[in-house]
Coordinates of C-alpha atoms in Angstrom, one line a residue:
M1 CA -9.1 8.4 83.7
L2 CA -11.5 7.6 86.6
T3 CA -10.9 4.2 88.2
L4 CA -14.2 2.5 88.9
R5 CA -14.5 0.2 92.0
A6 CA -15.1 -3.5 91.3
D7 CA -14.0 -4.4 94.8
L8 CA -16.9 -4.0 97.2
D9 CA -14.8 -4.4 100.3
P10 CA -16.5 -1.9 102.7
L11 CA -13.1 -1.0 104.2
R12 CA -12.1 0.4 100.8
L13 CA -15.5 1.9 99.9
Y14 CA -15.5 3.9 103.2
S15 CA -11.8 4.6 103.4
T16 CA -12.1 8.4 102.6
F17 CA -14.9 9.1 105.1
D18 CA -14.5 9.9 108.8
F19 CA -17.4 9.1 111.1
A20 CA -15.4 8.7 114.3
E21 CA -17.4 11.4 116.0
H22 CA -20.8 9.9 115.1
R23 CA -22.6 7.5 117.3
T24 CA -25.5 7.1 114.7
L25 CA -25.6 7.0 110.9
V26 CA -28.7 7.3 108.8
A27 CA -28.9 5.4 105.5
A28 CA -31.6 6.4 102.9
V29 CA -33.2 3.1 101.8
S30 CA -35.9 3.0 99.3
G31 CA -35.8 -0.8 98.7
G32 CA -34.1 -0.6 95.3
S33 CA -30.8 -2.4 94.6
D34 CA -28.6 0.6 95.2
S35 CA -29.9 1.6 98.5
L36 CA -30.2 -2.0 99.8
A37 CA -26.6 -2.6 98.8
L38 CA -25.7 0.6 100.6
L39 CA -27.5 -0.6 103.8
F40 CA -25.8 -4.1 103.8
L41 CA -22.3 -2.7 102.9
T42 CA -22.6 -0.1 105.6
K43 CA -23.7 -2.6 108.2
S44 CA -20.9 -4.9 107.3
W45 CA -18.4 -2.0 107.6
L46 CA -19.8 -0.9 111.0
D47 CA -19.8 -4.5 112.3
R48 CA -16.1 -4.6 111.5
I49 CA -14.8 -1.2 112.6
A50 CA -17.5 0.4 114.8
P51 CA -19.9 -2.1 116.2
D52 CA -21.3 0.3 118.8
T53 CA -22.4 2.8 116.1
K54 CA -26.1 2.7 115.5
L55 CA -27.3 2.4 111.9
V56 CA -30.8 3.5 111.0
A57 CA -32.5 2.8 107.7
V58 CA -34.9 5.6 106.7
T59 CA -37.5 5.2 103.9
V60 CA -39.3 8.1 102.5
D61 CA -42.8 7.4 101.3
H62 CA -43.6 10.1 98.8
G63 CA -47.2 9.0 98.5
L64 CA -47.2 9.6 94.8
R65 CA -48.4 6.2 93.7
P66 CA -50.4 3.2 95.0
G67 CA -48.2 0.7 96.9
S68 CA -45.6 3.1 98.2
A69 CA -46.7 2.6 101.8
A70 CA -46.5 -1.2 101.4
E71 CA -43.0 -0.9 99.9
A72 CA -41.9 1.1 102.9
E73 CA -43.3 -1.6 105.2
E74 CA -41.3 -4.2 103.2
V75 CA -38.1 -2.3 103.7
A76 CA -38.9 -2.2 107.4
K77 CA -39.2 -6.0 107.4
I78 CA -35.9 -6.3 105.6
A79 CA -34.2 -4.0 108.1
A80 CA -35.6 -5.9 111.0
R81 CA -34.4 -9.2 109.6
H82 CA -30.9 -7.8 109.6
R83 CA -31.3 -6.2 113.0
V84 CA -31.2 -2.6 111.7
A85 CA -33.4 0.1 113.1
H86 CA -35.9 1.5 110.6
R87 CA -38.0 4.7 110.3
T88 CA -40.5 5.7 107.6
M89 CA -41.0 9.4 106.8
T90 CA -44.1 10.3 104.8
W91 CA -44.4 13.3 102.4
T92 CA -47.8 14.7 103.4
G93 CA -49.9 17.5 102.0
E94 CA -50.9 18.5 98.5
K95 CA -48.5 17.4 95.8
P96 CA -47.5 19.7 92.8
K97 CA -49.0 19.2 89.4
T98 CA -45.8 20.0 87.6
G99 CA -42.1 19.7 88.5
V100 CA -42.8 16.5 90.5
P101 CA -39.3 15.0 90.4
A102 CA -37.6 18.2 91.7
A103 CA -40.3 18.7 94.3
A104 CA -40.1 15.1 95.4
R105 CA -36.3 15.3 95.6
L106 CA -36.4 18.4 97.9
A107 CA -39.1 16.8 100.0
R108 CA -37.1 13.6 100.3
Y109 CA -34.0 15.5 101.6
R110 CA -36.1 17.5 104.0
L111 CA -37.6 14.4 105.5
L112 CA -34.3 12.6 105.6
A113 CA -32.7 15.6 107.4
E114 CA -35.6 15.6 109.8
A115 CA -35.1 11.9 110.5
A116 CA -31.4 12.5 111.0
R117 CA -32.2 15.2 113.6
L118 CA -34.6 12.8 115.4
E119 CA -31.8 10.2 115.5
G120 CA -29.3 12.7 116.8
T121 CA -27.0 12.7 113.8
D122 CA -26.0 15.0 110.9
V123 CA -25.0 12.3 108.4
I124 CA -27.2 10.7 105.7
L125 CA -25.7 8.0 103.5
T126 CA -27.3 7.7 100.1
G127 CA -26.8 5.0 97.4
H128 CA -26.0 7.2 94.5
T129 CA -23.8 5.1 92.1
A130 CA -21.4 5.7 89.2
D131 CA -24.4 5.2 86.9
D132 CA -26.4 7.9 88.6
Q133 CA -23.3 10.2 88.3
A134 CA -23.1 9.5 84.5
E135 CA -26.8 10.1 84.1
T136 CA -26.5 13.4 85.9
V137 CA -23.6 14.6 83.8
L138 CA -25.2 13.5 80.6
M139 CA -28.5 15.3 81.4
R140 CA -26.7 18.5 82.3
S141 CA -24.6 18.3 79.2
Q142 CA -27.6 17.7 76.9
R143 CA -29.7 20.5 78.3
G144 CA -26.8 22.9 79.1
T145 CA -26.0 24.2 82.6
S146 CA -27.0 27.4 84.3
D147 CA -23.3 28.3 84.7
D148 CA -21.5 29.1 81.5
D149 CA -18.3 27.6 82.9
A150 CA -20.0 24.2 83.1
R151 CA -19.4 23.8 86.8
G152 CA -22.5 21.5 86.9
L153 CA -20.7 18.9 84.8
A154 CA -18.8 17.9 88.0
G155 CA -22.0 16.0 88.8
M156 CA -22.6 15.0 92.4
A157 CA -20.0 15.7 95.1
P158 CA -19.0 12.9 97.5
V159 CA -20.4 15.0 100.3
T160 CA -23.0 17.8 100.2
L161 CA -24.2 19.9 103.1
F162 CA -28.0 20.2 103.1
D163 CA -29.7 23.2 104.7
G164 CA -26.6 24.2 106.5
A165 CA -26.7 21.3 109.0
T166 CA -26.9 17.8 107.5
W167 CA -24.2 16.0 105.4
I168 CA -25.4 13.9 102.5
V169 CA -22.7 11.3 102.0
R170 CA -22.3 9.2 98.8
P171 CA -19.9 6.3 99.3
L172 CA -20.9 4.4 96.1
L173 CA -20.3 7.1 93.5
G174 CA -17.4 5.1 92.1
T175 CA -19.3 1.8 91.9
R176 CA -21.4 0.6 89.0
R177 CA -25.0 -0.6 89.6
R178 CA -24.3 -4.0 88.1
A179 CA -21.6 -4.6 90.7
L180 CA -24.0 -3.8 93.5
R181 CA -26.7 -6.1 92.1
D182 CA -24.1 -8.9 91.7
Y183 CA -23.2 -8.3 95.4
L184 CA -26.9 -8.6 96.4
R185 CA -27.3 -11.8 94.5
G186 CA -24.2 -13.1 96.1
I187 CA -25.6 -12.6 99.6
G188 CA -29.0 -13.9 98.6
E189 CA -30.9 -10.7 98.7
S190 CA -33.5 -9.3 96.3
W191 CA -34.6 -5.8 95.8
L192 CA -37.8 -3.8 94.9
D193 CA -38.2 -2.2 91.5
D194 CA -39.7 1.3 91.5
P195 CA -41.8 1.8 88.4
T196 CA -40.9 5.5 88.5
N197 CA -37.3 4.6 87.6
V198 CA -38.5 3.4 84.1
N199 CA -41.2 6.0 83.5
Q200 CA -39.9 7.8 80.5
L201 CA -42.2 10.7 81.0
F202 CA -39.3 11.9 83.2
E203 CA -35.8 12.9 82.0
R204 CA -33.6 10.7 84.1
P205 CA -35.4 7.4 83.2
R206 CA -35.0 8.3 79.5
V207 CA -31.3 8.9 79.9
R208 CA -31.0 5.7 82.1
A209 CA -32.8 3.6 79.4
A210 CA -30.4 5.0 76.7
L211 CA -27.4 4.0 78.8
T212 CA -28.6 0.6 79.8
G213 CA -26.3 -2.0 78.4
A214 CA -24.4 0.7 76.4
E215 CA -20.9 -0.5 75.6
D216 CA -19.8 2.6 73.6
G217 CA -17.9 4.3 76.4
R218 CA -20.5 7.0 77.1
V219 CA -20.7 6.1 80.8
E220 CA -16.9 6.1 81.3
T221 CA -16.6 9.3 79.3
A222 CA -19.2 11.1 81.5
L223 CA -17.5 9.9 84.6
D224 CA -14.1 11.1 83.4
M225 CA -15.6 14.4 82.6
A226 CA -17.2 14.6 86.1
A227 CA -13.8 13.8 87.7
Q228 CA -11.9 16.4 85.6
V229 CA -14.5 19.2 86.1
G230 CA -14.7 18.4 89.8
E231 CA -11.0 18.8 90.2
E232 CA -11.1 22.1 88.3
R233 CA -14.0 23.3 90.4
L234 CA -12.0 22.6 93.6
R235 CA -9.0 24.6 92.2
L236 CA -11.2 27.4 91.1
G237 CA -13.0 27.5 94.5
D238 CA -9.7 27.6 96.4
G239 CA -8.6 30.5 94.2
A240 CA -11.8 32.4 94.6
A241 CA -11.7 31.9 98.4
A242 CA -8.2 33.4 98.4
L243 CA -9.3 36.4 96.4
I244 CA -12.3 37.0 98.6
R245 CA -10.1 36.9 101.7
A246 CA -7.5 39.2 100.2
H247 CA -9.7 41.8 98.6
A248 CA -13.2 41.8 100.1
S249 CA -14.4 43.6 103.3
L250 CA -17.8 44.4 104.7
P251 CA -18.1 48.0 106.1
G252 CA -21.9 47.9 105.9
L253 CA -21.7 46.7 102.3
I254 CA -19.3 44.5 100.4
R255 CA -16.2 46.4 99.3
L256 CA -13.6 45.0 96.9
D257 CA -10.2 46.7 97.0
P258 CA -9.2 48.4 93.7
T259 CA -6.4 45.9 93.3
F260 CA -9.0 43.2 92.7
A261 CA -9.1 44.4 89.1
G262 CA -5.6 43.0 88.6
A263 CA -6.4 39.5 89.6
E264 CA -6.3 36.5 87.2
T265 CA -9.4 36.8 85.1
T266 CA -11.0 33.3 85.4
T267 CA -10.7 33.1 89.2
A268 CA -11.6 36.7 89.7
V269 CA -14.8 36.4 87.6
Y270 CA -15.8 33.4 89.6
A271 CA -15.2 35.2 92.9
L272 CA -17.2 38.2 91.5
R273 CA -20.1 36.0 90.6
I274 CA -20.1 34.5 94.1
L275 CA -20.1 38.0 95.7
L276 CA -22.9 39.2 93.4
G277 CA -25.0 36.2 94.2
V278 CA -24.5 36.6 98.0
A279 CA -25.1 40.4 97.9
G280 CA -28.3 40.0 95.9
G281 CA -29.6 36.9 97.7
T282 CA -30.0 34.8 94.6
P283 CA -30.0 31.0 94.7
H284 CA -27.9 30.8 91.5
L285 CA -24.7 32.5 90.5
P286 CA -25.2 35.3 87.9
D287 CA -24.4 34.8 84.2
A288 CA -20.7 34.3 83.7
A289 CA -20.5 36.4 80.5
R290 CA -22.1 39.4 82.1
A291 CA -20.0 39.1 85.2
A292 CA -16.9 38.9 83.0
A293 CA -17.9 42.0 81.1
L294 CA -18.2 43.9 84.4
F295 CA -14.8 42.6 85.6
G296 CA -13.3 43.8 82.3
R297 CA -14.3 47.3 83.1
F298 CA -12.7 47.4 86.6
G299 CA -9.6 49.5 86.7
R300 CA -10.4 51.2 83.4
E301 CA -13.6 53.2 84.3
F302 CA -15.8 54.2 87.1
F303 CA -19.4 53.1 86.6
C304 CA -22.7 51.8 88.2
A305 CA -24.4 48.6 87.1
T306 CA -26.9 46.0 88.4
L307 CA -26.8 42.2 88.0
S308 CA -28.6 39.5 89.9
R309 CA -30.4 42.0 92.2
T310 CA -27.1 43.5 93.2
A311 CA -26.1 47.2 92.6
L312 CA -22.4 47.6 91.8
D313 CA -20.5 50.9 92.1
A314 CA -17.0 50.9 90.8
R315 CA -15.2 53.9 92.2
R316 CA -11.7 55.2 92.7
D317 CA -11.6 54.0 96.3
G318 CA -13.1 50.5 95.7
I319 CA -15.8 48.4 94.1
F320 CA -19.0 48.3 96.2
L321 CA -21.7 45.7 96.1
R322 CA -25.1 45.9 97.8
R323 CA -28.6 44.7 97.4
E324 CA -30.5 46.9 95.0
A325 CA -33.5 48.7 96.4
R326 CA -36.1 47.2 94.0
N327 CA -38.3 44.2 94.7
L328 CA -37.5 43.9 98.4
P329 CA -39.8 41.5 100.4
A330 CA -43.3 42.7 101.4
P331 CA -44.0 42.9 105.1
L332 CA -44.4 39.5 106.7
T333 CA -45.0 38.0 110.1
P334 CA -41.7 36.8 111.6
A335 CA -41.4 33.0 111.8
D336 CA -38.4 31.1 113.2
N337 CA -36.0 29.8 110.6
A338 CA -37.7 31.6 107.7
A339 CA -35.5 32.9 104.9
W340 CA -35.8 36.6 104.2
D341 CA -34.8 38.0 100.8
G342 CA -32.4 35.1 100.3
R343 CA -29.9 36.9 102.5
F344 CA -31.0 36.3 106.0
R345 CA -32.5 33.5 108.1
L346 CA -34.8 34.8 110.9
R347 CA -34.5 33.7 114.5
V348 CA -37.7 34.3 116.4
E349 CA -38.6 33.8 120.1
R350 CA -41.7 35.7 121.1
P351 CA -42.2 39.0 119.1
P352 CA -45.2 41.3 119.6
S353 CA -48.2 39.6 118.0
D354 CA -48.7 42.5 115.6
A355 CA -45.1 42.9 114.6
L356 CA -43.9 42.5 111.0
V357 CA -40.5 42.1 109.3
A358 CA -39.9 44.6 106.4
P359 CA -37.0 46.5 104.9
L360 CA -35.5 49.2 107.1
G361 CA -36.0 51.8 104.3
S362 CA -34.1 54.9 103.4
T363 CA -35.7 57.2 106.0
Q364 CA -34.7 55.0 108.9
A365 CA -31.3 54.3 107.4
K366 CA -30.6 58.0 107.5
K367 CA -31.4 58.0 111.2
A368 CA -29.1 55.0 111.9
G369 CA -25.5 55.4 112.8
I370 CA -23.0 54.8 110.0
E371 CA -20.6 52.0 110.7
G372 CA -17.5 50.9 108.9
V373 CA -14.7 52.7 107.1
N374 CA -13.4 53.1 103.5
A375 CA -16.9 53.4 102.1
P376 CA -18.9 56.4 101.1
A377 CA -21.7 57.3 103.6
S378 CA -24.3 57.3 100.8
L379 CA -23.6 53.7 99.8
I380 CA -23.6 52.5 103.4
R381 CA -27.0 54.1 103.9
A382 CA -28.3 52.6 100.7
A383 CA -27.1 49.1 101.9
Q384 CA -28.6 49.6 105.3
A385 CA -32.0 50.6 103.8
T386 CA -32.3 47.0 102.4
L387 CA -31.7 45.3 105.7
P388 CA -34.6 43.6 107.5
A389 CA -36.2 45.5 110.4
L390 CA -39.0 44.8 112.9
W391 CA -42.0 47.1 112.6
R392 CA -45.2 47.6 114.5
G393 CA -47.7 49.9 112.9
G394 CA -45.6 52.7 111.5
E395 CA -42.9 52.4 114.2
C396 CA -39.6 50.8 113.5
L397 CA -38.6 48.7 116.5
G398 CA -35.1 48.1 115.3
V399 CA -32.9 46.7 112.5
L400 CA -32.4 42.9 112.6
T401 CA -28.9 41.5 112.6
A402 CA -27.2 38.6 114.2
K403 CA -26.4 40.8 117.2
S404 CA -29.4 43.1 117.2
E405 CA -32.4 41.3 118.6
P406 CA -35.4 43.6 119.2
Y407 CA -38.1 41.7 121.0
G408 CA -36.3 38.4 120.5
V409 CA -36.1 38.6 116.7
S410 CA -32.7 38.5 114.9
A411 CA -31.5 37.9 111.4
M412 CA -28.5 35.6 110.6
P413 CA -26.8 36.3 107.2
I414 CA -26.7 33.4 104.8
A415 CA -24.9 32.8 101.5
A416 CA -27.9 32.4 99.1
P417 CA -26.2 30.2 96.4
W418 CA -25.4 27.6 99.0
A419 CA -28.2 28.1 101.6
L420 CA -29.9 24.8 100.7
F421 CA -27.2 22.6 99.0
L422 CA -23.5 23.2 99.5
P423 CA -21.5 20.7 97.4
G424 CA -18.2 19.7 98.9
F425 CA -16.6 21.2 95.7
D426 CA -17.6 24.7 96.9
L427 CA -16.7 24.4 100.6
A428 CA -13.7 26.7 100.3
P429 CA -15.4 29.7 98.8
A430 CA -18.5 29.1 101.0
T431 CA -16.3 29.3 104.1
A432 CA -14.6 32.4 102.9
I433 CA -18.0 34.1 102.3
A434 CA -19.3 33.0 105.7
E435 CA -16.3 34.7 107.3
L436 CA -16.9 37.8 105.2
I437 CA -20.6 38.3 106.0
F438 CA -20.5 36.9 109.5
A439 CA -22.6 33.9 108.7
E440 CA -22.4 30.5 110.3
T441 CA -19.3 28.7 109.1
P442 CA -20.0 25.4 107.3
P443 CA -19.2 22.5 109.6
A444 CA -16.3 20.2 108.7
P445 CA -17.3 17.5 106.3
P446 CA -17.0 13.8 107.4
L447 CA -13.9 13.2 105.3
R448 CA -10.5 12.1 106.2
S449 CA -9.0 14.7 103.9
H450 CA -11.4 17.6 103.5
I451 CA -12.7 18.6 100.1
G452 CA -11.9 22.3 100.0
S453 CA -9.4 21.8 102.8
K454 CA -7.7 25.1 102.1
A455 CA -10.8 26.7 103.7

């Protein structure tokens, strides 16, 4: 059973986190009860153990309803009253007509990450509570998850890496909202009520309303489920990372040793799904049942198949994964930090004004030298044909990799399933994948004992 925290002693709330290397912390503060409690608890904690660490409250004004700017100003006044620095970040530009909650969430994290960079830190503290965790788990269980193994029922991780650079830290995941509101009343502080939180046009407010005052154990059951699935997700990730390190290599394309077919099924299928998602550049892992069906054929037959934009060749000398040749990106003007095909992130200095990034193509791949061993030349060429290259007119100026930089343009490999959000649950397999494809290794999380420490 999950033990919920009734004791709001900051020394206990923050005991699992390690911010010793950080001179500045950013707290996301909307003005609601959860985020204000986070702000005051964090300030109390820093005053006791790290008084020289700067705390910055950041409010995101989504601009989605009248009064949002005034609320941000009110949060700034509260922060000033408590001698805490404050910054407002505003979501500008045209807003979507549909999918507003998801778009607003992504915009919020982008703006918080930008604020963190401006403040010289890579840590954002958020006020997500045990109630938020229960709502998340119940929403996912009601609508199903994209993963057949229900990994999503682990809910939110204590730490999540955003966009490869900024840690989202959730110190209050084990604390109920009512305890935080009691704490605020005890110190004489009030909070702002966001009408969006009770607008039942949206899914989360509907689930929240159904749970408000519920004494039937649904919240506790959801939290226990999150804890159990989270622990299993960690174990599965550690096992998948070990398999990837033991069996996978990259001689121009991902190769799995034939002995992979003898690995324990559940862990091996998870590792295969990760590798398929990375090879194909897809943001979500492929269907578990279809991946399991492919794995069941390994070692029994030689075959070709496609799944999640990945072409798979199971041969006598290995299992080979590469991006299939269909639906590759159209030519585009290179822009710094732009994602390409979900598999690479472009780094751009000053390319020729008329240069474009497009796939290398089979003709150029035949001209390129073949690198790597233990892989058929035809498969290496097929993999190389899907790599990004710099073109001007009909002339190929060179293939783009982390080491090849024609005219100051390069391409850094990325692991698509975790390119934007890397939950701490998945740190071990994400690190193993980064080592495999020569991507940037995820930074160490701000935890005293790393989630995914076997990475």
